[in-house]
Each structure stands twice: as C-alpha cells, then as structure tokens.
mmCIF file of C-alpha atoms and ligand atoms in Angstrom:
data_model
loop_
_atom_site.group_PDB
_atom_site.id
_atom_site.type_symbol
_atom_site.label_atom_id
_atom_site.label_comp_id
_atom_site.label_asym_id
_atom_site.label_seq_id
_atom_site.Cartn_x
_atom_site.Cartn_y
_atom_site.Cartn_z
ATOM 1 C CA MET A 1 0.100 0.008 0.083
ATOM 2 C CA SER A 2 1.246 3.428 -0.958
ATOM 3 C CA PRO A 3 2.028 6.139 1.822
ATOM 4 C CA GLN A 4 -1.288 8.404 2.311
ATOM 5 C CA PRO A 5 -1.459 12.022 2.206
ATOM 6 C CA ARG A 6 -3.935 14.184 3.816
ATOM 7 C CA PRO A 7 -7.141 13.190 2.848
ATOM 8 C CA SER A 8 -8.089 16.768 1.652
ATOM 9 C CA VAL A 9 -5.296 16.464 -0.677
ATOM 10 C CA LEU A 10 -6.920 13.612 -3.189
ATOM 11 C CA LYS A 11 -9.837 15.965 -3.266
ATOM 12 C CA ILE A 12 -7.303 18.588 -5.179
ATOM 13 C CA ALA A 13 -7.697 18.677 -9.245
ATOM 14 C CA PRO A 14 -4.557 19.403 -10.556
ATOM 15 C CA TYR A 15 -4.648 23.068 -11.832
ATOM 16 C CA VAL A 16 -4.749 22.939 -15.439
ATOM 17 C CA PRO A 17 -2.602 26.268 -17.221
ATOM 18 C CA GLY A 18 -3.548 27.822 -20.247
ATOM 19 C CA ARG A 19 -2.466 26.292 -23.463
ATOM 20 C CA ALA A 20 0.821 26.656 -25.087
ATOM 21 C CA SER A 21 -0.232 25.653 -28.146
ATOM 22 C CA ALA A 22 -2.942 25.025 -30.376
ATOM 23 C CA GLY A 23 -1.178 22.497 -32.608
ATOM 24 C CA HIS A 24 -1.919 25.552 -35.530
ATOM 25 C CA ALA A 25 1.592 25.111 -38.403
ATOM 26 C CA GLY A 26 0.996 28.626 -38.838
ATOM 27 C CA LYS A 27 1.408 31.497 -36.610
ATOM 28 C CA GLU A 28 0.021 31.228 -33.562
ATOM 29 C CA HIS A 29 -1.446 33.962 -30.477
ATOM 30 C CA LYS A 30 -1.098 32.761 -26.800
ATOM 31 C CA LEU A 31 -4.113 34.181 -25.295
ATOM 32 C CA SER A 32 -4.658 31.752 -22.557
ATOM 33 C CA SER A 33 -2.186 33.301 -19.556
ATOM 34 C CA ASN A 34 -2.551 36.873 -19.223
ATOM 35 C CA GLU A 35 0.255 37.396 -20.068
ATOM 36 C CA ASN A 36 1.775 41.023 -20.701
ATOM 37 C CA PRO A 37 1.511 41.541 -24.955
ATOM 38 C CA LEU A 38 4.226 43.595 -24.563
ATOM 39 C CA GLY A 39 6.572 41.519 -22.627
ATOM 40 C CA PRO A 40 9.296 42.710 -19.626
ATOM 41 C CA SER A 41 10.987 45.729 -19.009
ATOM 42 C CA PRO A 42 14.049 45.568 -21.605
ATOM 43 C CA ALA A 43 15.987 47.382 -18.736
ATOM 44 C CA ALA A 44 14.793 43.834 -16.857
ATOM 45 C CA ARG A 45 15.854 41.476 -19.454
ATOM 46 C CA ASP A 46 19.121 43.090 -18.999
ATOM 47 C CA ALA A 47 19.426 42.588 -15.446
ATOM 48 C CA PHE A 48 18.149 39.098 -16.036
ATOM 49 C CA ILE A 49 21.041 38.214 -18.254
ATOM 50 C CA ALA A 50 23.533 39.829 -15.924
ATOM 51 C CA ALA A 51 22.388 37.540 -13.189
ATOM 52 C CA ALA A 52 23.704 34.590 -15.087
ATOM 53 C CA SER A 53 27.208 35.514 -14.039
ATOM 54 C CA ALA A 54 26.933 34.677 -10.501
ATOM 55 C CA LEU A 55 24.978 31.067 -10.738
ATOM 56 C CA GLU A 56 26.823 29.864 -7.599
ATOM 57 C CA ARG A 57 25.506 32.152 -5.126
ATOM 58 C CA TYR A 58 22.923 31.584 -2.854
ATOM 59 C CA PRO A 59 20.220 34.509 -3.738
ATOM 60 C CA ASP A 60 19.676 36.995 -0.649
ATOM 61 C CA GLY A 61 17.314 34.429 1.236
ATOM 62 C CA GLY A 62 15.074 38.003 2.003
ATOM 63 C CA ALA A 63 15.001 39.401 -1.195
ATOM 64 C CA ALA A 64 16.066 42.971 0.219
ATOM 65 C CA ALA A 65 16.921 44.712 -2.518
ATOM 66 C CA LEU A 66 13.401 44.115 -4.273
ATOM 67 C CA ARG A 67 11.266 44.474 -1.468
ATOM 68 C CA GLU A 68 13.115 48.368 -1.342
ATOM 69 C CA ALA A 69 12.313 48.815 -4.883
ATOM 70 C CA ILE A 70 8.490 47.802 -3.637
ATOM 71 C CA ALA A 71 8.494 49.779 -0.642
ATOM 72 C CA LYS A 72 9.850 52.897 -2.853
ATOM 73 C CA THR A 73 7.271 52.650 -5.575
ATOM 74 C CA TYR A 74 4.865 52.477 -3.467
ATOM 75 C CA GLY A 75 5.595 54.255 -0.598
ATOM 76 C CA LEU A 76 5.450 51.314 1.778
ATOM 77 C CA ASN A 77 7.414 49.982 4.468
ATOM 78 C CA ALA A 78 9.777 47.041 3.479
ATOM 79 C CA ALA A 79 9.584 45.303 6.509
ATOM 80 C CA ASN A 80 6.201 44.606 5.954
ATOM 81 C CA ILE A 81 7.030 43.008 2.523
ATOM 82 C CA VAL A 82 7.417 39.444 1.974
ATOM 83 C CA CYS A 83 8.028 37.907 -1.656
ATOM 84 C CA GLY A 84 7.518 34.464 -3.060
ATOM 85 C CA ASN A 85 8.034 32.750 -5.894
ATOM 86 C CA GLY A 86 5.278 34.134 -8.018
ATOM 87 C CA SER A 87 2.118 34.959 -5.451
ATOM 88 C CA ASP A 88 0.371 31.552 -5.935
ATOM 89 C CA GLU A 89 3.535 30.291 -3.570
ATOM 90 C CA ILE A 90 2.257 33.116 -0.911
ATOM 91 C CA LEU A 91 -1.345 32.081 -1.345
ATOM 92 C CA GLY A 92 0.163 28.720 -0.837
ATOM 93 C CA LEU A 93 2.371 29.963 2.516
ATOM 94 C CA ILE A 94 -0.990 31.682 3.849
ATOM 95 C CA ALA A 95 -2.981 28.152 4.012
ATOM 96 C CA ASN A 96 -0.440 26.795 5.155
ATOM 97 C CA ALA A 97 0.308 29.132 8.443
ATOM 98 C CA TYR A 98 -3.379 29.477 9.084
ATOM 99 C CA LEU A 99 -5.553 26.927 8.585
ATOM 100 C CA SER A 100 -5.956 23.606 11.034
ATOM 101 C CA PRO A 101 -7.669 20.650 9.734
ATOM 102 C CA GLY A 102 -11.397 21.517 9.887
ATOM 103 C CA ASP A 103 -10.529 25.398 9.398
ATOM 104 C CA GLU A 104 -12.597 26.735 6.823
ATOM 105 C CA ALA A 105 -11.376 29.304 4.115
ATOM 106 C CA VAL A 106 -14.371 31.328 2.202
ATOM 107 C CA PHE A 107 -14.058 32.544 -1.467
ATOM 108 C CA THR A 108 -16.365 32.517 -4.174
ATOM 109 C CA GLN A 109 -18.067 30.627 -7.207
ATOM 110 C CA HIS A 110 -15.767 31.882 -9.996
ATOM 111 C CA ALA A 111 -12.877 32.328 -7.790
ATOM 112 C CA PHE A 112 -9.111 32.326 -8.693
ATOM 113 C CA LEU A 113 -8.654 28.225 -8.532
ATOM 114 C CA MET A 114 -5.502 28.537 -5.969
ATOM 115 C CA TYR A 115 -7.711 29.473 -3.249
ATOM 116 C CA ARG A 116 -9.613 26.000 -3.534
ATOM 117 C CA ILE A 117 -5.845 24.478 -3.749
ATOM 118 C CA ALA A 118 -3.838 25.572 -1.304
ATOM 119 C CA THR A 119 -6.622 25.343 0.944
ATOM 120 C CA LEU A 120 -7.084 21.504 0.401
ATOM 121 C CA ALA A 121 -3.554 21.099 0.103
ATOM 122 C CA ALA A 122 -3.260 22.550 3.776
ATOM 123 C CA GLY A 123 -5.736 20.515 4.951
ATOM 124 C CA GLY A 124 -8.396 22.846 5.424
ATOM 125 C CA THR A 125 -11.854 23.039 4.078
ATOM 126 C CA PRO A 126 -13.362 24.931 1.606
ATOM 127 C CA VAL A 127 -16.674 27.190 1.123
ATOM 128 C CA VAL A 128 -17.624 27.970 -1.613
ATOM 129 C CA VAL A 129 -20.309 30.921 -2.296
ATOM 130 C CA ASP A 130 -22.406 32.404 -4.818
ATOM 131 C CA GLU A 131 -21.511 35.537 -6.544
ATOM 132 C CA THR A 132 -24.010 37.846 -7.867
ATOM 133 C CA ASP A 133 -23.850 38.932 -11.457
ATOM 134 C CA LEU A 134 -20.259 37.491 -11.841
ATOM 135 C CA ALA A 135 -18.996 39.198 -8.843
ATOM 136 C CA ALA A 136 -18.325 38.510 -5.112
ATOM 137 C CA ASP A 137 -21.369 39.214 -3.419
ATOM 138 C CA VAL A 138 -20.056 40.348 -0.216
ATOM 139 C CA ASP A 139 -23.267 39.537 1.949
ATOM 140 C CA LYS A 140 -23.270 36.291 0.661
ATOM 141 C CA ILE A 141 -19.268 35.777 1.520
ATOM 142 C CA LEU A 142 -20.447 37.140 5.257
ATOM 143 C CA ASP A 143 -23.389 34.658 5.722
ATOM 144 C CA ALA A 144 -21.032 31.598 5.041
ATOM 145 C CA VAL A 145 -18.378 32.370 7.849
ATOM 146 C CA THR A 146 -18.759 30.537 11.024
ATOM 147 C CA PRO A 147 -16.341 29.577 13.977
ATOM 148 C CA ARG A 148 -14.297 27.250 11.604
ATOM 149 C CA THR A 149 -13.661 29.865 9.216
ATOM 150 C CA LYS A 150 -9.934 31.249 9.367
ATOM 151 C CA LEU A 151 -9.379 32.817 5.754
ATOM 152 C CA VAL A 152 -11.460 34.553 3.291
ATOM 153 C CA PHE A 153 -9.990 35.002 -0.116
ATOM 154 C CA LEU A 154 -11.149 38.025 -2.461
ATOM 155 C CA ALA A 155 -9.040 38.467 -5.619
ATOM 156 C CA ASN A 156 -10.266 42.007 -6.323
ATOM 157 C CA PRO A 157 -10.607 41.814 -9.338
ATOM 158 C CA ASN A 158 -11.167 38.722 -9.922
ATOM 159 C CA ASN A 159 -9.788 36.427 -12.588
ATOM 160 C CA PRO A 160 -11.815 35.034 -14.866
ATOM 161 C CA THR A 161 -14.629 37.263 -14.254
ATOM 162 C CA GLY A 162 -12.775 40.381 -14.538
ATOM 163 C CA SER A 163 -15.453 41.935 -12.062
ATOM 164 C CA TYR A 164 -13.879 44.142 -9.167
ATOM 165 C CA THR A 165 -15.664 44.872 -5.574
ATOM 166 C CA SER A 166 -15.503 48.746 -4.522
ATOM 167 C CA ALA A 167 -13.091 49.970 -1.799
ATOM 168 C CA THR A 168 -16.246 50.975 0.058
ATOM 169 C CA GLU A 169 -17.706 47.025 -0.388
ATOM 170 C CA VAL A 170 -13.847 45.562 0.652
ATOM 171 C CA ARG A 171 -14.225 48.030 4.071
ATOM 172 C CA ARG A 172 -17.578 46.771 4.697
ATOM 173 C CA LEU A 173 -16.741 43.182 4.046
ATOM 174 C CA ARG A 174 -13.536 43.920 6.524
ATOM 175 C CA ASP A 175 -15.278 45.665 9.468
ATOM 176 C CA ALA A 176 -18.534 42.805 9.462
ATOM 177 C CA LEU A 177 -15.712 39.363 9.437
ATOM 178 C CA PRO A 178 -14.649 38.462 13.295
ATOM 179 C CA GLU A 179 -10.635 40.414 13.695
ATOM 180 C CA GLY A 180 -9.435 36.669 13.941
ATOM 181 C CA VAL A 181 -10.586 35.973 10.079
ATOM 182 C CA LEU A 182 -7.518 37.063 8.011
ATOM 183 C CA LEU A 183 -8.747 38.515 4.649
ATOM 184 C CA VAL A 184 -6.364 38.317 1.752
ATOM 185 C CA ILE A 185 -6.872 40.771 -1.290
ATOM 186 C CA ASP A 186 -5.178 38.820 -3.863
ATOM 187 C CA ALA A 187 -4.770 42.867 -6.343
ATOM 188 C CA ALA A 188 -3.096 40.710 -9.194
ATOM 189 C CA TYR A 189 -4.078 42.819 -12.057
ATOM 190 C CA ALA A 190 -4.719 46.180 -9.921
ATOM 191 C CA GLU A 191 -2.740 48.154 -11.909
ATOM 192 C CA TYR A 192 -4.939 47.882 -14.563
ATOM 193 C CA VAL A 193 -7.757 48.860 -13.041
ATOM 194 C CA ARG A 194 -9.151 52.120 -14.218
ATOM 195 C CA LYS A 195 -11.705 52.989 -11.696
ATOM 196 C CA ASN A 196 -12.241 55.720 -8.867
ATOM 197 C CA ASP A 197 -13.814 53.797 -6.478
ATOM 198 C CA TYR A 198 -11.587 50.779 -6.407
ATOM 199 C CA GLU A 199 -8.329 50.479 -4.326
ATOM 200 C CA ALA A 200 -5.609 47.651 -4.403
ATOM 201 C CA GLY A 201 -5.824 47.111 -0.169
ATOM 202 C CA ILE A 202 -2.803 48.874 0.451
ATOM 203 C CA GLU A 203 -4.469 50.964 3.321
ATOM 204 C CA LEU A 204 -6.349 48.181 4.908
ATOM 205 C CA ALA A 205 -3.352 45.874 4.769
ATOM 206 C CA ALA A 206 -1.495 48.856 6.114
ATOM 207 C CA THR A 207 -3.478 49.573 9.355
ATOM 208 C CA ARG A 208 -4.995 46.057 9.916
ATOM 209 C CA GLN A 209 -3.728 43.174 11.803
ATOM 210 C CA ASP A 210 -6.188 41.122 9.783
ATOM 211 C CA THR A 211 -5.645 41.925 6.718
ATOM 212 C CA ILE A 212 -3.195 40.969 3.939
ATOM 213 C CA MET A 213 -2.905 42.270 -0.171
ATOM 214 C CA THR A 214 -1.069 39.829 -2.562
ATOM 215 C CA ARG A 215 0.485 41.533 -5.897
ATOM 216 C CA THR A 216 2.540 39.815 -8.853
ATOM 217 C CA PHE A 217 4.932 40.929 -11.320
ATOM 218 C CA SER A 218 3.654 38.245 -13.636
ATOM 219 C CA LYS A 219 0.855 40.316 -15.395
ATOM 220 C CA ILE A 220 1.555 44.286 -15.592
ATOM 221 C CA HIS A 221 5.547 43.417 -15.304
ATOM 222 C CA GLY A 222 5.311 40.577 -18.185
ATOM 223 C CA LEU A 223 7.882 38.536 -15.928
ATOM 224 C CA ALA A 224 5.380 35.122 -15.471
ATOM 225 C CA ALA A 225 8.028 32.882 -16.389
ATOM 226 C CA LEU A 226 10.138 34.191 -13.004
ATOM 227 C CA ARG A 227 7.952 33.609 -10.651
ATOM 228 C CA ILE A 228 7.301 36.659 -8.648
ATOM 229 C CA GLY A 229 5.101 37.885 -5.860
ATOM 230 C CA TRP A 230 5.188 39.734 -3.049
ATOM 231 C CA ALA A 231 2.240 41.083 -0.094
ATOM 232 C CA TYR A 232 1.925 43.467 2.395
ATOM 233 C CA ALA A 233 0.587 43.087 6.063
ATOM 234 C CA SER A 234 0.986 43.446 9.595
ATOM 235 C CA THR A 235 4.242 42.996 11.284
ATOM 236 C CA GLU A 236 2.662 39.957 12.718
ATOM 237 C CA ILE A 237 1.533 38.307 9.718
ATOM 238 C CA ILE A 238 4.590 38.788 7.877
ATOM 239 C CA ASP A 239 6.639 37.185 10.621
ATOM 240 C CA THR A 240 4.388 34.410 10.061
ATOM 241 C CA LEU A 241 4.845 33.554 6.282
ATOM 242 C CA HIS A 242 8.702 34.454 6.688
ATOM 243 C CA ARG A 243 8.434 31.031 9.258
ATOM 244 C CA VAL A 244 6.880 28.964 6.299
ATOM 245 C CA ARG A 245 8.455 30.262 3.297
ATOM 246 C CA GLY A 246 11.581 28.521 1.817
ATOM 247 C CA PRO A 247 15.265 29.893 3.154
ATOM 248 C CA PHE A 248 15.454 31.195 -0.584
ATOM 249 C CA ASN A 249 12.040 30.782 -2.459
ATOM 250 C CA VAL A 250 12.634 33.851 -4.443
ATOM 251 C CA ASN A 251 15.808 33.258 -7.069
ATOM 252 C CA ALA A 252 18.604 36.105 -7.509
ATOM 253 C CA ALA A 253 17.456 36.259 -11.378
ATOM 254 C CA ALA A 254 14.304 37.326 -10.338
ATOM 255 C CA ILE A 255 15.004 39.666 -7.681
ATOM 256 C CA ALA A 256 17.242 41.373 -10.343
ATOM 257 C CA ALA A 257 14.695 41.647 -13.193
ATOM 258 C CA GLY A 258 12.204 42.613 -10.602
ATOM 259 C CA VAL A 259 14.137 45.059 -8.842
ATOM 260 C CA ALA A 260 14.573 46.435 -12.961
ATOM 261 C CA ALA A 261 11.075 46.009 -13.672
ATOM 262 C CA ILE A 262 9.431 48.448 -11.443
ATOM 263 C CA GLY A 263 11.678 50.788 -11.283
ATOM 264 C CA ASP A 264 10.720 50.729 -15.212
ATOM 265 C CA ARG A 265 7.504 53.335 -14.984
ATOM 266 C CA ALA A 266 7.487 54.353 -18.527
ATOM 267 C CA HIS A 267 7.251 50.053 -19.288
ATOM 268 C CA VAL A 268 4.461 50.278 -17.088
ATOM 269 C CA GLU A 269 2.935 53.191 -18.135
ATOM 270 C CA ARG A 270 3.212 51.695 -22.137
ATOM 271 C CA ALA A 271 1.443 48.267 -20.853
ATOM 272 C CA ILE A 272 -1.628 50.400 -19.001
ATOM 273 C CA ALA A 273 -2.194 52.272 -22.133
ATOM 274 C CA HIS A 274 -2.206 49.195 -24.518
ATOM 275 C CA ASN A 275 -5.093 48.078 -21.992
ATOM 276 C CA ASP A 276 -6.833 51.233 -22.133
ATOM 277 C CA ARG A 277 -7.015 51.490 -25.863
ATOM 278 C CA TRP A 278 -7.566 47.570 -26.308
ATOM 279 C CA LEU A 279 -9.790 46.351 -23.202
ATOM 280 C CA PRO A 280 -13.493 48.868 -24.474
ATOM 281 C CA GLU A 281 -12.517 48.177 -28.038
ATOM 282 C CA LEU A 282 -12.584 44.552 -27.738
ATOM 283 C CA THR A 283 -15.197 44.408 -25.193
ATOM 284 C CA THR A 284 -17.493 46.782 -28.491
ATOM 285 C CA ARG A 285 -16.096 44.872 -31.391
ATOM 286 C CA ILE A 286 -16.742 41.546 -29.638
ATOM 287 C CA GLU A 287 -20.233 42.796 -28.594
ATOM 288 C CA ALA A 288 -20.690 44.349 -32.184
ATOM 289 C CA ILE A 289 -20.026 40.521 -33.319
ATOM 290 C CA GLY A 290 -23.311 39.828 -31.045
ATOM 291 C CA PHE A 291 -21.505 37.943 -28.441
ATOM 292 C CA ARG A 292 -21.901 39.202 -24.555
ATOM 293 C CA VAL A 293 -19.129 40.309 -22.737
ATOM 294 C CA PRO A 294 -19.313 40.835 -19.391
ATOM 295 C CA PRO A 295 -17.649 44.302 -17.796
ATOM 296 C CA SER A 296 -13.469 43.446 -17.005
ATOM 297 C CA VAL A 297 -11.117 45.762 -15.253
ATOM 298 C CA GLY A 298 -8.281 43.417 -16.367
ATOM 299 C CA ASN A 299 -6.216 42.624 -19.084
ATOM 300 C CA PHE A 300 -8.946 39.943 -20.422
ATOM 301 C CA VAL A 301 -12.487 39.569 -21.595
ATOM 302 C CA LEU A 302 -14.787 36.682 -21.213
ATOM 303 C CA ILE A 303 -16.646 35.866 -24.192
ATOM 304 C CA ASP A 304 -20.109 34.242 -23.620
ATOM 305 C CA PHE A 305 -21.003 31.693 -26.223
ATOM 306 C CA ALA A 306 -24.736 31.111 -24.615
ATOM 307 C CA SER A 307 -25.576 35.200 -25.902
ATOM 308 C CA VAL A 308 -25.919 33.534 -29.283
ATOM 309 C CA ASP A 309 -27.976 30.704 -30.815
ATOM 310 C CA GLY A 310 -26.426 27.545 -31.867
ATOM 311 C CA ALA A 311 -22.897 28.616 -30.616
ATOM 312 C CA ASP A 312 -20.310 26.229 -28.044
ATOM 313 C CA ALA A 313 -17.335 27.547 -25.895
ATOM 314 C CA ALA A 314 -15.892 24.204 -26.749
ATOM 315 C CA ALA A 315 -16.630 23.991 -30.375
ATOM 316 C CA ALA A 316 -15.499 28.331 -30.844
ATOM 317 C CA ASP A 317 -12.291 27.258 -28.767
ATOM 318 C CA ALA A 318 -11.760 24.277 -31.470
ATOM 319 C CA PHE A 319 -12.690 26.812 -34.695
ATOM 320 C CA LEU A 320 -10.242 29.845 -32.727
ATOM 321 C CA GLY A 321 -7.767 27.235 -32.543
ATOM 322 C CA ALA A 322 -7.855 25.502 -35.622
ATOM 323 C CA ARG A 323 -6.915 29.525 -36.810
ATOM 324 C CA GLY A 324 -4.005 29.851 -34.371
ATOM 325 C CA ILE A 325 -5.631 31.546 -31.490
ATOM 326 C CA ILE A 326 -5.744 29.900 -28.356
ATOM 327 C CA LEU A 327 -7.821 31.521 -25.720
ATOM 328 C CA ARG A 328 -8.265 29.979 -22.316
ATOM 329 C CA ARG A 329 -11.367 27.457 -21.725
ATOM 330 C CA VAL A 330 -13.377 28.502 -18.610
ATOM 331 C CA ALA A 331 -15.368 24.946 -17.860
ATOM 332 C CA GLY A 332 -13.073 24.190 -14.384
ATOM 333 C CA TYR A 333 -14.384 28.137 -13.248
ATOM 334 C CA GLY A 334 -17.511 26.644 -13.579
ATOM 335 C CA LEU A 335 -18.363 28.722 -16.890
ATOM 336 C CA PRO A 336 -18.701 26.104 -19.356
ATOM 337 C CA GLN A 337 -20.308 28.305 -22.312
ATOM 338 C CA MET A 338 -17.699 30.818 -21.913
ATOM 339 C CA LEU A 339 -13.821 31.497 -23.038
ATOM 340 C CA ARG A 340 -10.897 33.875 -21.489
ATOM 341 C CA MET A 341 -9.188 36.357 -23.480
ATOM 342 C CA THR A 342 -6.055 37.586 -22.479
ATOM 343 C CA ILE A 343 -5.613 41.177 -24.548
ATOM 344 C CA GLY A 344 -2.924 40.872 -27.197
ATOM 345 C CA ASP A 345 -0.781 42.875 -29.061
ATOM 346 C CA ASP A 346 -2.706 44.599 -32.490
ATOM 347 C CA GLU A 347 -2.127 41.584 -34.430
ATOM 348 C CA ALA A 348 -3.245 38.887 -32.282
ATOM 349 C CA ASN A 349 -6.153 40.760 -30.701
ATOM 350 C CA GLU A 350 -7.356 41.532 -34.631
ATOM 351 C CA ALA A 351 -7.154 38.210 -35.352
ATOM 352 C CA THR A 352 -9.206 37.056 -32.956
ATOM 353 C CA ILE A 353 -11.745 39.506 -33.807
ATOM 354 C CA ALA A 354 -11.836 37.982 -37.097
ATOM 355 C CA ALA A 355 -12.102 34.699 -36.492
ATOM 356 C CA LEU A 356 -14.895 35.308 -34.079
ATOM 357 C CA GLN A 357 -16.685 37.041 -36.836
ATOM 358 C CA ALA A 358 -15.956 33.983 -38.971
ATOM 359 C CA TYR A 359 -17.672 31.783 -36.475
ATOM 360 C CA ARG A 360 -20.536 33.411 -36.192
ATOM 361 C CA GLU A 361 -20.973 33.769 -39.610
ATOM 362 C CA SER A 362 -20.152 29.890 -39.687
ATOM 363 C CA LEU A 363 -23.227 29.433 -37.179
ATOM 364 C CA SER A 364 -26.058 31.355 -39.470
ATOM 365 C CA ALA A 365 -24.417 29.350 -42.861
ATOM 366 C CA SER A 366 -25.260 25.638 -40.718
HETATM 367 C C1 PLP B 401 -2.230 35.321 -12.448
HETATM 368 C C2 PLP B 401 -3.007 35.872 -10.693
HETATM 369 C C3 PLP B 401 -2.257 35.722 -9.952
HETATM 370 C C4 PLP B 401 -0.146 35.491 -10.375
HETATM 371 O O1 PLP B 401 0.124 34.439 -10.152
HETATM 372 P P1 PLP B 401 1.665 34.275 -10.105
HETATM 373 O O2 PLP B 401 1.801 33.465 -9.051
HETATM 374 O O3 PLP B 401 1.964 35.544 -9.050
HETATM 375 O O4 PLP B 401 2.231 34.316 -10.892
HETATM 376 C C5 PLP B 401 -2.729 35.551 -8.867
HETATM 377 N N1 PLP B 401 -3.931 35.706 -8.501
HETATM 378 C C6 PLP B 401 -4.639 35.907 -9.867
HETATM 379 C C7 PLP B 401 -6.440 35.896 -9.315
HETATM 380 C C8 PLP B 401 -4.091 35.894 -10.651
HETATM 381 O O5 PLP B 401 -4.987 36.000 -11.945
#
C-alpha cells in the first residue's frame, strides 16, 4: 500500500494552465494566461542576463533589494513585505500557516482556482459562496462565515470574471468579518483598474492586523516566467509567512529582474495604455459580432457563447485554435459556455476579432 497524503490533498484537481499551443502550423497567438503582450521591460531582461554571471551564489534569502524597490514604488515599509515564488506561492504559505484541519476558507463561486488548491493542500475546508452577476457579493460571503472560518480569499479584480469589488464594499466586508479571520486581498491585476471606487488594499493591509494584500510581477510587469509575487501586511503576519517560506524562495535572477522592472515606470505606463486602448475596443467589437462580454477591469475579457443561438464555447475554442488563436477554456471555473481572452498585441486582437466573426458566420451558414 502506498503512503497516504492528508485526505484533503486527494480532493485537489491539479491546476490546468492555459494552453501554450493549439498545434496550429502557422503563427499562433497565445491569449490564454493573461500574459503581457508587450513583454517585460528591456531593463528587466538585461538584469536577468547579468544575473547569469553569479549563478553559483545563493540569492539573498530576504530579497531585500526587491522589497526595497517595491516599498519605494508604493510608499510602503519594506519590513512589511514578503516576496514569493509567484503570488501563488504566497497564497499557499498563507493557507499553510493559518489553516488547521477543519478550518474553513471562504471564497466565491468563480474565484481564482488557487484558493481551493491552497486550502485543500493545507488540510482546510473550502467554502464556496455564490456570486451576483459574476461578482463577489459581500453579504453572501458574510453569510458563509462560521466559527471555523480562518481565511477569506477575495480576488480583486477577479480572474476569470474581470469583475471587481469597490473599496467601500471591501471595507464593509473587512469591518463585518471577525478580527480573527484573515482577509486575503489578491490584487494581481490592480495596475490595470481604471475605476475611482477601486483600491488595491494597501491601506487596509497597512492599518489592520487581519488583512493581507498579494501582488504579482507576472501580469503588468510581464515576468510570469520568473515567478515573482509579494504581499503586504502587519508585522505579525509577515513574520508568520517568513517562518513557513523556503529560505531562498525567490531566485537571484527574479530579484534582479524584478528590481529593474518596477523601476521602469515608462514601461508600466505603456502596458497600462495598451490595455486602456484595447479593453473597451475589444468589448465593443466582440459585442458587435453578437457575443456578450461581461464588464472587465483586467487585461482580459470573457466571451459568452451562450448569448448566441447555436454557439458553443468548446466548438468556438476548436474553431479559433484551428486558426492559431489560443483562448482559455473556463469550464473549470464553472463557466462552461465562456472563453477568456487575454488582451494581446494589435495583431493578435485583430486576428481574434476576425476569427470570432468567422465563427459567428459559420453558425448562420449551417
Ligand atoms: C495570475 C494571477 C495571480 C498571479 O500568480 P503568480 O503566481 O504571481 O504568477 C494571482 N492571482 C490571480 C487572481 C491571478 O489571475
């Protein structure tokens, strides 16, 4: 008989990343993982290459240079930052440190899949609450809180829905949650949001003992390959996470490239401007073809195939894949009739619009 892991581990469905290829012979456009179509800052690429000259040396285990650079950018205290091998790692550290068997972690119906995985891996119990119009509903979250609740995960904005929770609503949630419940605000797409009533969670994390904000270099900084995430919280919470993290969890190339990336504000502004141009344009043009696009504030949109007679997300995915366009199926997120499209470069976006138009025409023809 094989050694047996914790029972909850066997309930984990392994994370399925967005496809890297559709097996199409011609040019492919990968719009399946919310990667940055502009790539990273050239300065980050140079720093990564320079890091190759000292690969025999352990990295700085505390990633001090990276924490300082983040702190300077956002006006934070570097001592209240912890870095991770992607924010995915930090979500796992939080679950490991705060959940004991039987403890509950609350998150919403279409929330980022890592919350479920991190909770089960730590031996906790996932509690999934319904959303309202593809968005987190604070009252429904509060209704799900029990004496066993230790964590509430809130993706703000959420992936894959693209919806966000207003600053007022996040504060209402925080104020109504018991202080012993750690609120995890995952703000992976914060830089893209253009809404006056949005905040990433810095202030709550700075002023409360029971709230942590996580961020990533994988999206706006275009460094997904290097796996860099960070979190900001009270001294006690950060101290706890330092205890459970690997001693060298962020590698030297990641630290060097991260420092360079966050220092290149012009590149960040270019990435935001590209998104600002394409998010409304894609939404309008895909809706003009006939497919509903729920409002998104991120660097991606959902396309609702149930909104057109005869359309089907799996069939559309195959149709687009045959034309080299790789979107993300989100059936695993409880959205079987939708596909998620990352905002790509101009060519990829135009190709996707044309292919969606052709798919729509193929339906009327049959
Ligand atoms: C992409 C994403 C992350 C970032 O993950 P990394 O591990 O930092 O690459 C975190 N949360 C959400 C909701 C995401 O979509």
